[in-house]
mmCIF file of C-alpha atoms in Angstrom:
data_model
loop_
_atom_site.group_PDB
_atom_site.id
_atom_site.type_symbol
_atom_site.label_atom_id
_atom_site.label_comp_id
_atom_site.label_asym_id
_atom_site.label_seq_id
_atom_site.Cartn_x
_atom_site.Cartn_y
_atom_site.Cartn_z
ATOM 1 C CA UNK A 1 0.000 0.000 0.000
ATOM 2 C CA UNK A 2 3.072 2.166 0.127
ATOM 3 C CA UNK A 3 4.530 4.485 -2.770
ATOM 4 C CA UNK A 4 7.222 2.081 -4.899
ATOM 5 C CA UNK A 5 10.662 2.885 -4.455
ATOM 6 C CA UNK A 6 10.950 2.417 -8.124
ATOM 7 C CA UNK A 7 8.777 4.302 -10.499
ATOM 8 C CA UNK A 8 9.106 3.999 -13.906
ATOM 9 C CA UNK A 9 9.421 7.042 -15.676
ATOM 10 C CA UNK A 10 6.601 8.329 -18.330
ATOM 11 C CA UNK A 11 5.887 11.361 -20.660
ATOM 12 C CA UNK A 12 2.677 12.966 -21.997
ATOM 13 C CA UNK A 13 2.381 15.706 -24.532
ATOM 14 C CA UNK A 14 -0.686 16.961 -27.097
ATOM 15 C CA UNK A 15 1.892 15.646 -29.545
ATOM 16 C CA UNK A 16 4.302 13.609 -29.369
ATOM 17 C CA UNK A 17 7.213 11.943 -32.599
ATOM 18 C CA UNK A 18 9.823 9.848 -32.192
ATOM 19 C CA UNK A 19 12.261 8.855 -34.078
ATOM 20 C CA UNK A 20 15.279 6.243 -34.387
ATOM 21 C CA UNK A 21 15.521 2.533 -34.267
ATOM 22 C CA UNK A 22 15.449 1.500 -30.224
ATOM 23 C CA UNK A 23 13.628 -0.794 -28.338
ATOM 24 C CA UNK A 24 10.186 0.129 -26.614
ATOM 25 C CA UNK A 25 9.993 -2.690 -23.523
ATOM 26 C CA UNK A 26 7.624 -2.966 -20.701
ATOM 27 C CA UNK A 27 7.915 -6.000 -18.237
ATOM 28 C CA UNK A 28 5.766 -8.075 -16.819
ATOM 29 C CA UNK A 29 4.220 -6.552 -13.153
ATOM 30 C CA UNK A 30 5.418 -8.758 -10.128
ATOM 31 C CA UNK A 31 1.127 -8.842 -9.114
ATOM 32 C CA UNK A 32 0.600 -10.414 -12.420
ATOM 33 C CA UNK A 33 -1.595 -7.590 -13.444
ATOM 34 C CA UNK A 34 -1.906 -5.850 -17.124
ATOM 35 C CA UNK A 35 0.531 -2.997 -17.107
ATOM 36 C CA UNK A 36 -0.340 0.004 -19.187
ATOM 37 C CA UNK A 37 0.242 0.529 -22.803
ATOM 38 C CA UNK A 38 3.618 1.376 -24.105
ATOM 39 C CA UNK A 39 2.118 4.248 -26.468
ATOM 40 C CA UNK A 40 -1.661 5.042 -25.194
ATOM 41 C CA UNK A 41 -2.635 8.442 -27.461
ATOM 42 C CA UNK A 42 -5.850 9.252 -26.112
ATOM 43 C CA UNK A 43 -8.125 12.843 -26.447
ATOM 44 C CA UNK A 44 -7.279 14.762 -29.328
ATOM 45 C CA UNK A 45 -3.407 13.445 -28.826
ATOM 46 C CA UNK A 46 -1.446 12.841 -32.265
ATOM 47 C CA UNK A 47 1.892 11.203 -32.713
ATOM 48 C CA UNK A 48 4.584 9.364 -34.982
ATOM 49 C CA UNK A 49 6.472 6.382 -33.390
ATOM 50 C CA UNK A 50 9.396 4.691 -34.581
ATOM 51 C CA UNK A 51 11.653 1.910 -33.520
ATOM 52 C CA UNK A 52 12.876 -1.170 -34.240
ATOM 53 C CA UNK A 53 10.840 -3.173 -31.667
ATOM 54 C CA UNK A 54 7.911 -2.902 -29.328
ATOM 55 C CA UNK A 55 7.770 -5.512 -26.761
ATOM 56 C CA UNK A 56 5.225 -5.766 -23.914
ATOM 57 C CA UNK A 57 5.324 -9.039 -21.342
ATOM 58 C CA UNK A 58 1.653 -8.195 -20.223
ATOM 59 C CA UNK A 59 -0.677 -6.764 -21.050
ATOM 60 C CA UNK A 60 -1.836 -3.498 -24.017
ATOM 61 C CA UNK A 61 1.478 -2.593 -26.357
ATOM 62 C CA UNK A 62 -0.241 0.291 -27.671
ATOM 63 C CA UNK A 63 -3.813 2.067 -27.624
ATOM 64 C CA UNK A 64 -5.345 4.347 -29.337
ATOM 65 C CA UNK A 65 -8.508 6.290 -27.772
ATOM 66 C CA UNK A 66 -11.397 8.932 -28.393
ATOM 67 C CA UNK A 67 -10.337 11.212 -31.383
ATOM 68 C CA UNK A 68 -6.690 9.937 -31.008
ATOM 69 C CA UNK A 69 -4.435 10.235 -34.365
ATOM 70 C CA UNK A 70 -1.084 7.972 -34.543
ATOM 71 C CA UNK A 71 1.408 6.249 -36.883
ATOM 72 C CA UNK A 72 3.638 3.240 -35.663
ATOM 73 C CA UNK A 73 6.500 2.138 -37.913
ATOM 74 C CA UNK A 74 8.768 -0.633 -37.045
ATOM 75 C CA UNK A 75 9.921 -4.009 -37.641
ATOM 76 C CA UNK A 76 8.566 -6.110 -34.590
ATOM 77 C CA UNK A 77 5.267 -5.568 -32.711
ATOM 78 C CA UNK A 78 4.994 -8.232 -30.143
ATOM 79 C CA UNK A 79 3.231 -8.926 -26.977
ATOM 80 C CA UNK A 80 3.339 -12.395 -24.743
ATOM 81 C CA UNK A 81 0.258 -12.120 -23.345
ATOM 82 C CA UNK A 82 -2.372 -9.250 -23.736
ATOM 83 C CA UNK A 83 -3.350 -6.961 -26.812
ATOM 84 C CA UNK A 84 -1.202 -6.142 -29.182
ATOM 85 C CA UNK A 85 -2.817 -3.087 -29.888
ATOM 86 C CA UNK A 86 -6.339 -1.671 -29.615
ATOM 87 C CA UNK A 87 -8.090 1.258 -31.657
ATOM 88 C CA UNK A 88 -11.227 2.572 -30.287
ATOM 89 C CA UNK A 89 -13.677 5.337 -30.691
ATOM 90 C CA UNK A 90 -12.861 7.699 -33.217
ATOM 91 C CA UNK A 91 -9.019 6.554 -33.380
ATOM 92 C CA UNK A 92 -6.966 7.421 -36.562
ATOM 93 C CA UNK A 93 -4.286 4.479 -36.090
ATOM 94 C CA UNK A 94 -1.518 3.518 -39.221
ATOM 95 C CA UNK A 95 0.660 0.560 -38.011
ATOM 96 C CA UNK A 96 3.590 -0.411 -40.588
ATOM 97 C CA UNK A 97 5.487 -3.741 -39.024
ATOM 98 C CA UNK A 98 7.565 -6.359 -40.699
ATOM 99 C CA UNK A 99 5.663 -8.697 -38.095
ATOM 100 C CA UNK A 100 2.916 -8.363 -35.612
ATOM 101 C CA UNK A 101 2.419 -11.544 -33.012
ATOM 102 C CA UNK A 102 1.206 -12.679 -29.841
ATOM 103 C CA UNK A 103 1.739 -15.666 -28.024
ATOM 104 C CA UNK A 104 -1.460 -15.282 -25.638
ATOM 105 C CA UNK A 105 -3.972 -12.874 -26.327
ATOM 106 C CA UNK A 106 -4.939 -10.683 -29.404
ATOM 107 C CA UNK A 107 -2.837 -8.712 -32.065
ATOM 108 C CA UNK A 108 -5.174 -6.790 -32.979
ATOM 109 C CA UNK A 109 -8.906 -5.066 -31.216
ATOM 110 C CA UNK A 110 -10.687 -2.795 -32.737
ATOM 111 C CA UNK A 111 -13.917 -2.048 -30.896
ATOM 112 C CA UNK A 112 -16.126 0.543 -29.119
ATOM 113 C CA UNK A 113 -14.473 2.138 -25.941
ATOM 114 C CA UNK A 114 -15.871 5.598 -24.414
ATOM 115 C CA UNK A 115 -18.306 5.532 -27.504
ATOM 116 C CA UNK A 116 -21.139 2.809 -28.307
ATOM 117 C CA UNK A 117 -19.166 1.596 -31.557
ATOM 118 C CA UNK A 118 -16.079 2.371 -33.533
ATOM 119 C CA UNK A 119 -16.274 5.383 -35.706
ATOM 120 C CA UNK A 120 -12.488 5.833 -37.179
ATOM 121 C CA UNK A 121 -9.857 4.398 -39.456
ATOM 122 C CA UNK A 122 -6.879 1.232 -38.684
ATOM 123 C CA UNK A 123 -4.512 0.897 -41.250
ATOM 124 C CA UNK A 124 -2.230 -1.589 -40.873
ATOM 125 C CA UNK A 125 0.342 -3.317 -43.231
ATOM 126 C CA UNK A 126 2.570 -6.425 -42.089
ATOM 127 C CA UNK A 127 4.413 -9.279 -44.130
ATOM 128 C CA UNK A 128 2.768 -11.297 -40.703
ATOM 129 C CA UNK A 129 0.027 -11.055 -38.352
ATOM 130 C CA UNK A 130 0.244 -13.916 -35.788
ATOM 131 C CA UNK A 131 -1.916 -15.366 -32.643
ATOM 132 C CA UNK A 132 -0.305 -17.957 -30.470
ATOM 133 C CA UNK A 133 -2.418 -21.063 -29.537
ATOM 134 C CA UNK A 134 -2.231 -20.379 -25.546
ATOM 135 C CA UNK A 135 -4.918 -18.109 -25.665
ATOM 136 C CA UNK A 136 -7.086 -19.942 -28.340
ATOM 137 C CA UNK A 137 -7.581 -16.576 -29.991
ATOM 138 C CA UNK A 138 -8.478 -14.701 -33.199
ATOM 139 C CA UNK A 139 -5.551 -13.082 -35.268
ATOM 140 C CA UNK A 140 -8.159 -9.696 -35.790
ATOM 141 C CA UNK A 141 -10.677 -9.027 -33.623
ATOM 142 C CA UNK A 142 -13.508 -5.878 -34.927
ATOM 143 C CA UNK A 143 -16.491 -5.047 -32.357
ATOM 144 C CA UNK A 144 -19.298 -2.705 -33.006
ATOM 145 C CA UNK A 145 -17.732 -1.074 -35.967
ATOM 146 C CA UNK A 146 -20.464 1.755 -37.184
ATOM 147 C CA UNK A 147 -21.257 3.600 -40.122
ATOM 148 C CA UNK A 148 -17.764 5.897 -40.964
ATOM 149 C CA UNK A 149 -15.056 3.113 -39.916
ATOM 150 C CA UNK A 150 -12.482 1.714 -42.397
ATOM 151 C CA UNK A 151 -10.558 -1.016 -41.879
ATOM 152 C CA UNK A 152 -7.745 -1.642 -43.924
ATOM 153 C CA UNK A 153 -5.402 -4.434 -43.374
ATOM 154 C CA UNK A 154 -2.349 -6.410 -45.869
ATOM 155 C CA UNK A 155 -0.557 -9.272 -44.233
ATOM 156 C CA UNK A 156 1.367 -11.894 -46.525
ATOM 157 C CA UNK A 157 0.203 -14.337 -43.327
ATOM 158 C CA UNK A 158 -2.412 -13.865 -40.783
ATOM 159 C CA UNK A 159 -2.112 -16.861 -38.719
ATOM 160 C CA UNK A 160 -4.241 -18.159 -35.954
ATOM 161 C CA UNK A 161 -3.117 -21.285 -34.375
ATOM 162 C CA UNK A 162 -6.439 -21.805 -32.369
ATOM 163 C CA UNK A 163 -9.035 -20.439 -33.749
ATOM 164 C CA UNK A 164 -10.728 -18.115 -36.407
ATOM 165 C CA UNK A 165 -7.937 -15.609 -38.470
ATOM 166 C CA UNK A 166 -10.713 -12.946 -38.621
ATOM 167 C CA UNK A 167 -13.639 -12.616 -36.171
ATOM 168 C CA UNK A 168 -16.159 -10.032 -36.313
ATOM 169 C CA UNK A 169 -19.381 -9.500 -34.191
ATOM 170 C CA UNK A 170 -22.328 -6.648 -33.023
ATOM 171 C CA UNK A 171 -21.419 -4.561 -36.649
ATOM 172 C CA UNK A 172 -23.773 -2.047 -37.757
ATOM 173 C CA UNK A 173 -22.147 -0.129 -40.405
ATOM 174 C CA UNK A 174 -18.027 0.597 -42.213
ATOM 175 C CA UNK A 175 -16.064 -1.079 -44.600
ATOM 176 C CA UNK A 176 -13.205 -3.803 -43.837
ATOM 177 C CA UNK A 177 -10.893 -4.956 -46.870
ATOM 178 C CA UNK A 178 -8.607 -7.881 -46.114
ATOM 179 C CA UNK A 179 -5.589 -8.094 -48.305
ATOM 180 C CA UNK A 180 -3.153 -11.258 -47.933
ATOM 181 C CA UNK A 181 -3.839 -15.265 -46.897
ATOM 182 C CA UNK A 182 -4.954 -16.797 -43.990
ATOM 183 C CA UNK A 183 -3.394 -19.577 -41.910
ATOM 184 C CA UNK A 184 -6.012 -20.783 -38.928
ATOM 185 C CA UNK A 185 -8.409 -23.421 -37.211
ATOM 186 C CA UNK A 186 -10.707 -21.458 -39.085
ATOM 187 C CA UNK A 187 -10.917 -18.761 -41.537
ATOM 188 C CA UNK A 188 -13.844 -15.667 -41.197
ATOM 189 C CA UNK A 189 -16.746 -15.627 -38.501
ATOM 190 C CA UNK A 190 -18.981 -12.761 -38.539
ATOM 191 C CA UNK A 191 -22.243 -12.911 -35.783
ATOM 192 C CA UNK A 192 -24.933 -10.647 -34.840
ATOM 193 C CA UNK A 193 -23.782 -8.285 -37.201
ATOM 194 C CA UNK A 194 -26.643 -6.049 -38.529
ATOM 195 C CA UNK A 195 -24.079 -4.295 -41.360
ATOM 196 C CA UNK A 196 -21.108 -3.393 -42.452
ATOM 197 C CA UNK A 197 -19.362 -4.357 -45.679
ATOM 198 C CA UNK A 198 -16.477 -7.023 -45.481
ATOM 199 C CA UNK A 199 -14.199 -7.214 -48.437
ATOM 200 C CA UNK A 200 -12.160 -10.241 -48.333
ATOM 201 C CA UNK A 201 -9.349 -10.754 -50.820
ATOM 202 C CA UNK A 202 -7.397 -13.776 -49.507
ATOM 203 C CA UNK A 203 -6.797 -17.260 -49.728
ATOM 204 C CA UNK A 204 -8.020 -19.101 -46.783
ATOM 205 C CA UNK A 205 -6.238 -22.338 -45.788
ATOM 206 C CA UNK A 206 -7.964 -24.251 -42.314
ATOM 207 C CA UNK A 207 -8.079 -27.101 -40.843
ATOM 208 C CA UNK A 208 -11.704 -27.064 -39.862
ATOM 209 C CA UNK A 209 -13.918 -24.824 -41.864
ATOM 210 C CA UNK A 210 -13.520 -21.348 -44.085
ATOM 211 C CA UNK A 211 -16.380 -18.996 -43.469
ATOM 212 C CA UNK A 212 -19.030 -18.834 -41.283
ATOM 213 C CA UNK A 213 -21.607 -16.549 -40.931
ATOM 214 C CA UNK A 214 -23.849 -16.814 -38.191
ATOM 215 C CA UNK A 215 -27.706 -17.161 -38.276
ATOM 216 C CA UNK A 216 -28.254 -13.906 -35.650
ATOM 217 C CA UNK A 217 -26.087 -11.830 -38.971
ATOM 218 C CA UNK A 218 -28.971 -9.938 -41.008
ATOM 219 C CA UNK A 219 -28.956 -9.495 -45.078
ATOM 220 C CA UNK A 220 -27.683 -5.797 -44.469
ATOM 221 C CA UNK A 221 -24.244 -7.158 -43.417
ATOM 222 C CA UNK A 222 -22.015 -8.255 -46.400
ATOM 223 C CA UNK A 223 -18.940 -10.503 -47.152
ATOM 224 C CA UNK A 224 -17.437 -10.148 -50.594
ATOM 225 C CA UNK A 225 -14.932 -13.152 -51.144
ATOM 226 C CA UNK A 226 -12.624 -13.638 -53.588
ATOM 227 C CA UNK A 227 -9.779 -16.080 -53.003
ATOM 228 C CA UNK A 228 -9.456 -19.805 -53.055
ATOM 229 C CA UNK A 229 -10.163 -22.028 -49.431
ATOM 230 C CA UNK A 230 -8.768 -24.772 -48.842
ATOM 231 C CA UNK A 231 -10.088 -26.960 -45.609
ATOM 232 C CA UNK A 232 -7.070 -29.005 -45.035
ATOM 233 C CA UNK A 233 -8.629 -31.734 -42.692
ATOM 234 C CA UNK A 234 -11.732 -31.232 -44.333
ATOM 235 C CA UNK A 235 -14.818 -30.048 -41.966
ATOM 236 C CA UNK A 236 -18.462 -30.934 -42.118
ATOM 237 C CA UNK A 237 -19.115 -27.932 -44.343
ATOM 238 C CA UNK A 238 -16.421 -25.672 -46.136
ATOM 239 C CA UNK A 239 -18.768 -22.593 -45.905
ATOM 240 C CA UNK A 240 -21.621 -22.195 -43.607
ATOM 241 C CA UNK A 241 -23.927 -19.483 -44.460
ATOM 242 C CA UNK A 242 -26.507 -18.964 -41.514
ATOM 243 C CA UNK A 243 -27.402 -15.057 -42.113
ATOM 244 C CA UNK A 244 -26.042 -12.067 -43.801
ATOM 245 C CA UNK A 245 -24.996 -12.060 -47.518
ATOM 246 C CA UNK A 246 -22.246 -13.994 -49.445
ATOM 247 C CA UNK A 247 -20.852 -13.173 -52.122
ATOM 248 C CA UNK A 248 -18.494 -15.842 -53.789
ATOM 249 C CA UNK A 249 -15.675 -15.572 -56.553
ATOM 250 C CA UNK A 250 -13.062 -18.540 -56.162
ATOM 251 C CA UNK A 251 -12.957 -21.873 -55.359
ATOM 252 C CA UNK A 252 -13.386 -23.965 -52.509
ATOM 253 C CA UNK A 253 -11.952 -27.089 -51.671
ATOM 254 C CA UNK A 254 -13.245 -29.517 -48.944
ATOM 255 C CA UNK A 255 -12.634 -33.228 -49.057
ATOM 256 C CA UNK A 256 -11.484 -36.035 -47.239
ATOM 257 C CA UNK A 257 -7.939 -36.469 -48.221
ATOM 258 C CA UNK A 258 -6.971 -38.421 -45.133
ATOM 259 C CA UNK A 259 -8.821 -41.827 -46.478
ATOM 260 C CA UNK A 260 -11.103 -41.640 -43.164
ATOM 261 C CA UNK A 261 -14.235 -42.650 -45.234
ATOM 262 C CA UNK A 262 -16.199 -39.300 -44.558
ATOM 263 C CA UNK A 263 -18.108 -37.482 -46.763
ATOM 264 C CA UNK A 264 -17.873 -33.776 -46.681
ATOM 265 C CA UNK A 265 -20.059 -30.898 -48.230
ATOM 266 C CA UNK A 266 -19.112 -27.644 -50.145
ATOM 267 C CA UNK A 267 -21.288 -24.696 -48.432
ATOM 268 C CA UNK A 268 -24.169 -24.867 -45.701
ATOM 269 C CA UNK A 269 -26.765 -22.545 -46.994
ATOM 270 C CA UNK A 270 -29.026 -22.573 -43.576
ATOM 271 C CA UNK A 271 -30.338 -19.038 -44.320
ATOM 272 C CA UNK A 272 -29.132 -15.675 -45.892
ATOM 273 C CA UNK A 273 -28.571 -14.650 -49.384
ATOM 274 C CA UNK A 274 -25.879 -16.352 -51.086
ATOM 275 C CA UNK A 275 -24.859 -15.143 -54.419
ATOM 276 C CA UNK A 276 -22.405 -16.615 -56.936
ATOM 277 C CA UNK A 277 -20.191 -14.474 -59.273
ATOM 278 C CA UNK A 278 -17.594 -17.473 -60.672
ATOM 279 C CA UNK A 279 -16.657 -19.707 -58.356
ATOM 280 C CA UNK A 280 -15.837 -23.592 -58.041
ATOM 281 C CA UNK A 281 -16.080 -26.276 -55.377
ATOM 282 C CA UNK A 282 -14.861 -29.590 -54.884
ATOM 283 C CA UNK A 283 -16.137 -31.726 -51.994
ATOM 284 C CA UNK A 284 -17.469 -35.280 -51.448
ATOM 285 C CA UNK A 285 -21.146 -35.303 -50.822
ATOM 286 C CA UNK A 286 -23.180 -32.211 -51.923
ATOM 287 C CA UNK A 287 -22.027 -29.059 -53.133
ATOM 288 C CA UNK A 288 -24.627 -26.756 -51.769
ATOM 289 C CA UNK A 289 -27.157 -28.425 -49.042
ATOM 290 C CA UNK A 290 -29.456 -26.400 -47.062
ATOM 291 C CA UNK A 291 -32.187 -24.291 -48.558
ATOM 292 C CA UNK A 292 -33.299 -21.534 -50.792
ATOM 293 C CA UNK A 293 -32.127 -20.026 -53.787
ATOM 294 C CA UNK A 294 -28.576 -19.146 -54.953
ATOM 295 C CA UNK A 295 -28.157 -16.678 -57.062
ATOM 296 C CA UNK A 296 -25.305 -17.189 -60.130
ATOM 297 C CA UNK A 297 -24.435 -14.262 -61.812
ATOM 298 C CA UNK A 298 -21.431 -15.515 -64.114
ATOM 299 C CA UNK A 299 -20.441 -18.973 -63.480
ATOM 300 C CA UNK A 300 -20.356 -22.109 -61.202
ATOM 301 C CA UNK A 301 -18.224 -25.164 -61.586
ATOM 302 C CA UNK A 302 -19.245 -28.093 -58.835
ATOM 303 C CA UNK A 303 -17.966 -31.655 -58.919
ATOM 304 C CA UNK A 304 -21.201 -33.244 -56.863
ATOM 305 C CA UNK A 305 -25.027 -32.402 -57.313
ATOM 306 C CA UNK A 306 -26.733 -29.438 -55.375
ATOM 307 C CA UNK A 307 -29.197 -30.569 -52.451
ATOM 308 C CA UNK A 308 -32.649 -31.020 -53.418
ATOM 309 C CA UNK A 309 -33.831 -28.820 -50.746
ATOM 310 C CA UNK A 310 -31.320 -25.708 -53.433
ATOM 311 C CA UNK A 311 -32.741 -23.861 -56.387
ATOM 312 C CA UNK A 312 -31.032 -21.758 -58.549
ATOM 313 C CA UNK A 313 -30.774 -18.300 -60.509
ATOM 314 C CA UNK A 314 -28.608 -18.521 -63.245
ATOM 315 C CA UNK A 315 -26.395 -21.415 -65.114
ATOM 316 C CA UNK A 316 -23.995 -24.334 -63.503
ATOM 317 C CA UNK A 317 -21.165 -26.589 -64.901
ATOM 318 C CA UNK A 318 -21.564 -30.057 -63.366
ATOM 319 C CA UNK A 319 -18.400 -32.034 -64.324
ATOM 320 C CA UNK A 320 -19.438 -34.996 -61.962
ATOM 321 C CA UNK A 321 -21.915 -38.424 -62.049
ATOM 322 C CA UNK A 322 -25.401 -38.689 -60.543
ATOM 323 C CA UNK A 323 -28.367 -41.027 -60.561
ATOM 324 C CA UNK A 324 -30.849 -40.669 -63.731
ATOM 325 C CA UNK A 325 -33.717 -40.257 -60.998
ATOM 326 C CA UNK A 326 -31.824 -36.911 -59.719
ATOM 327 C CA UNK A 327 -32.027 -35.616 -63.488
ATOM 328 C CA UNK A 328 -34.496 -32.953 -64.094
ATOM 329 C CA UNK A 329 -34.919 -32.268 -67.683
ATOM 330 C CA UNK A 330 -36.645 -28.841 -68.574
ATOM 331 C CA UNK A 331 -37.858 -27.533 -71.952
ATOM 332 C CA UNK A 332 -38.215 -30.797 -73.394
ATOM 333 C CA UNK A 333 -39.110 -30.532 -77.047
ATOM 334 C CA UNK A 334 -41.543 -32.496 -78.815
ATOM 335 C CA UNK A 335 -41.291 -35.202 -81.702
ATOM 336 C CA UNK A 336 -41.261 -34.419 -85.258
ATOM 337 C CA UNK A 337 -40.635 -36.985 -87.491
ATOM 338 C CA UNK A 338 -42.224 -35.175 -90.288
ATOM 339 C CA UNK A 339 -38.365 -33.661 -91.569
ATOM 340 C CA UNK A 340 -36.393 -36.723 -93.436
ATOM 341 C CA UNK A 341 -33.664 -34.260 -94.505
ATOM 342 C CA UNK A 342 -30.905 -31.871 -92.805
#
């Protein structure tokens, strides 16, 4: 309860740049509490940081609040256990790291704070974007983003070695654009999202499924994919479409190459809109199961039969076998035997 004998030094101005390529490195606390952020810019603050590494043990590396405007340039970005970094409110945030990791926690949170949602911009470009399996989290984490926020993130390698690369939930409104390939358990989850438009150009490869959008999503919210998945172990269903709206150009790929004997199926239309621009998939069962319509727009190439539960909008390839009895055969024209020449 006393005042430490040691107190670690700190410094707060409206604005604040530094240059130079030191270390930024904040230690673990002996009561195993979170210490503060290296960099917190907060209020109206506005800054430029630049080293060659920012290291925290426990806890936030850096966080941006309220109407706070930043840049971070460096070539790691690493926390054990904790947040890499969090942008909230209205907060202007550019990060610009060789790589970005945590062993135990999240790299990256973007959410609501003081505010009910996120209203501002994250930038951030990094050859790698990596969360640890100790924690069993996501790689990027977006909460509440409203109508106004941009996110913008290229990785060569967002990697999640527990669970989903990207996870977003409770979005009303902005745009997201992905740019790079994911490495996870999973690829995308989106839930209870009411909006927001998700632009997703990335290869996906999972062990256990590549997007999945939640039933509690509404048609307002949107992903836009294009990239190609591949489900490593194969899962149950490569795409599970509960609610929201899908948009597909790509391929997916979900079978059983590990000779167990089980029959997997392309996407899980449950509910939502899913629409097809050109896009391919290769399972072992169905290709689409489920219900509803799919719309096709331009092309789609599938290796097993739809569901019979599936209609369709628009034209399909289907390069595999069926059963005569699953054949449907419209426009059937009638004999005329009446023409003896061509």
């Amino acid at each position: 309860g006393g005042v430490p004998k040691y107190i670690s030094s700190s410094y707060s101005a409206n604005t604040c740049n530094v240059f130079g390529s030191g270390e930024f490195f904040l230690p673990e606390s002996i009561d195993n509490d979170w210490n503060g952020s290296i960099i917190s810019v907060s209020s109206s603050g506005s800054g430029y940081f630049e080293c060659y590494k920012f290291n925290v043990e426990q806890g936030v590396g850096i966080g941006v609040f309220d109407n706070g405007r930043a840049t971070f340039v460096g070539k790691f970005l690493t926390v054990d256990s904790g947040y890499v970094a969090t942008v909230r409110d209205y907060g202007d945030a550019v990060f610009n790291f060789n790589r970005i990791s945590c062993d135990n926690g999240l790299p990256f949170f973007i959410r609501h704070g003081s505010s009910d949602g996120f209203y501002g911009k994250c930038v951030v470009n990094s050859e790698e974007i990596s969360a640890g399996a100790l924690g069993g989290s996501q790689a990027v984490v977006m909460q509440k983003l409203r109508d106004g926020a941009e996110v913008i993130i290229n990785s060569d390698k967002f990697t999640s070695a527990a669970s989903y690369a990207i996870y977003a939930a409770q979005c009303t409104g902005g745009d997201v654009t992905i740019n790079g390939k994911l490495f996870g358990v999973r690829g995308v989850l989106s839930q209870n999202c009411l909006g927001g438009n998700f632009y997703i150009n990335a290869d996906i490869e999972a062990t256990e499924g590549g997007i999945n959008m939640i039933s509690t999503n509404t048609d307002n919210h949107t992903v836009i994919y294009d990239g190609n998945i591949n489900v490593l172990s194969g899962a149950a269903d490569g795409i599970d479409l509960g609610g929201g709206t899908l948009k597909l150009h790509g391929s997916l790929t979900n079978k059983d190459i590990s000779g167990t004997g089980t029959t997997y199926n392309g996407i899980d239309k449950s509910g939502g809109i899913l629409e097809i621009d050109s896009f391919s998939v290769f399972t072992d069962n169905e290709s689409i199961v489920g219900s509803g319509n799919v719309d096709i727009f331009n092309s789609l190439y599938i290796d097993k039969p739809l569901g019979p539960s599936i209609t369709t909008s628009g034209q399909y390839i289907f390069t595999g076998t069926t059963y005569d009895g699953d054949l449907v055969i419209y426009n059937t024209p009638t004999n005329d035997n009446s023409l003896t020449e061509i």
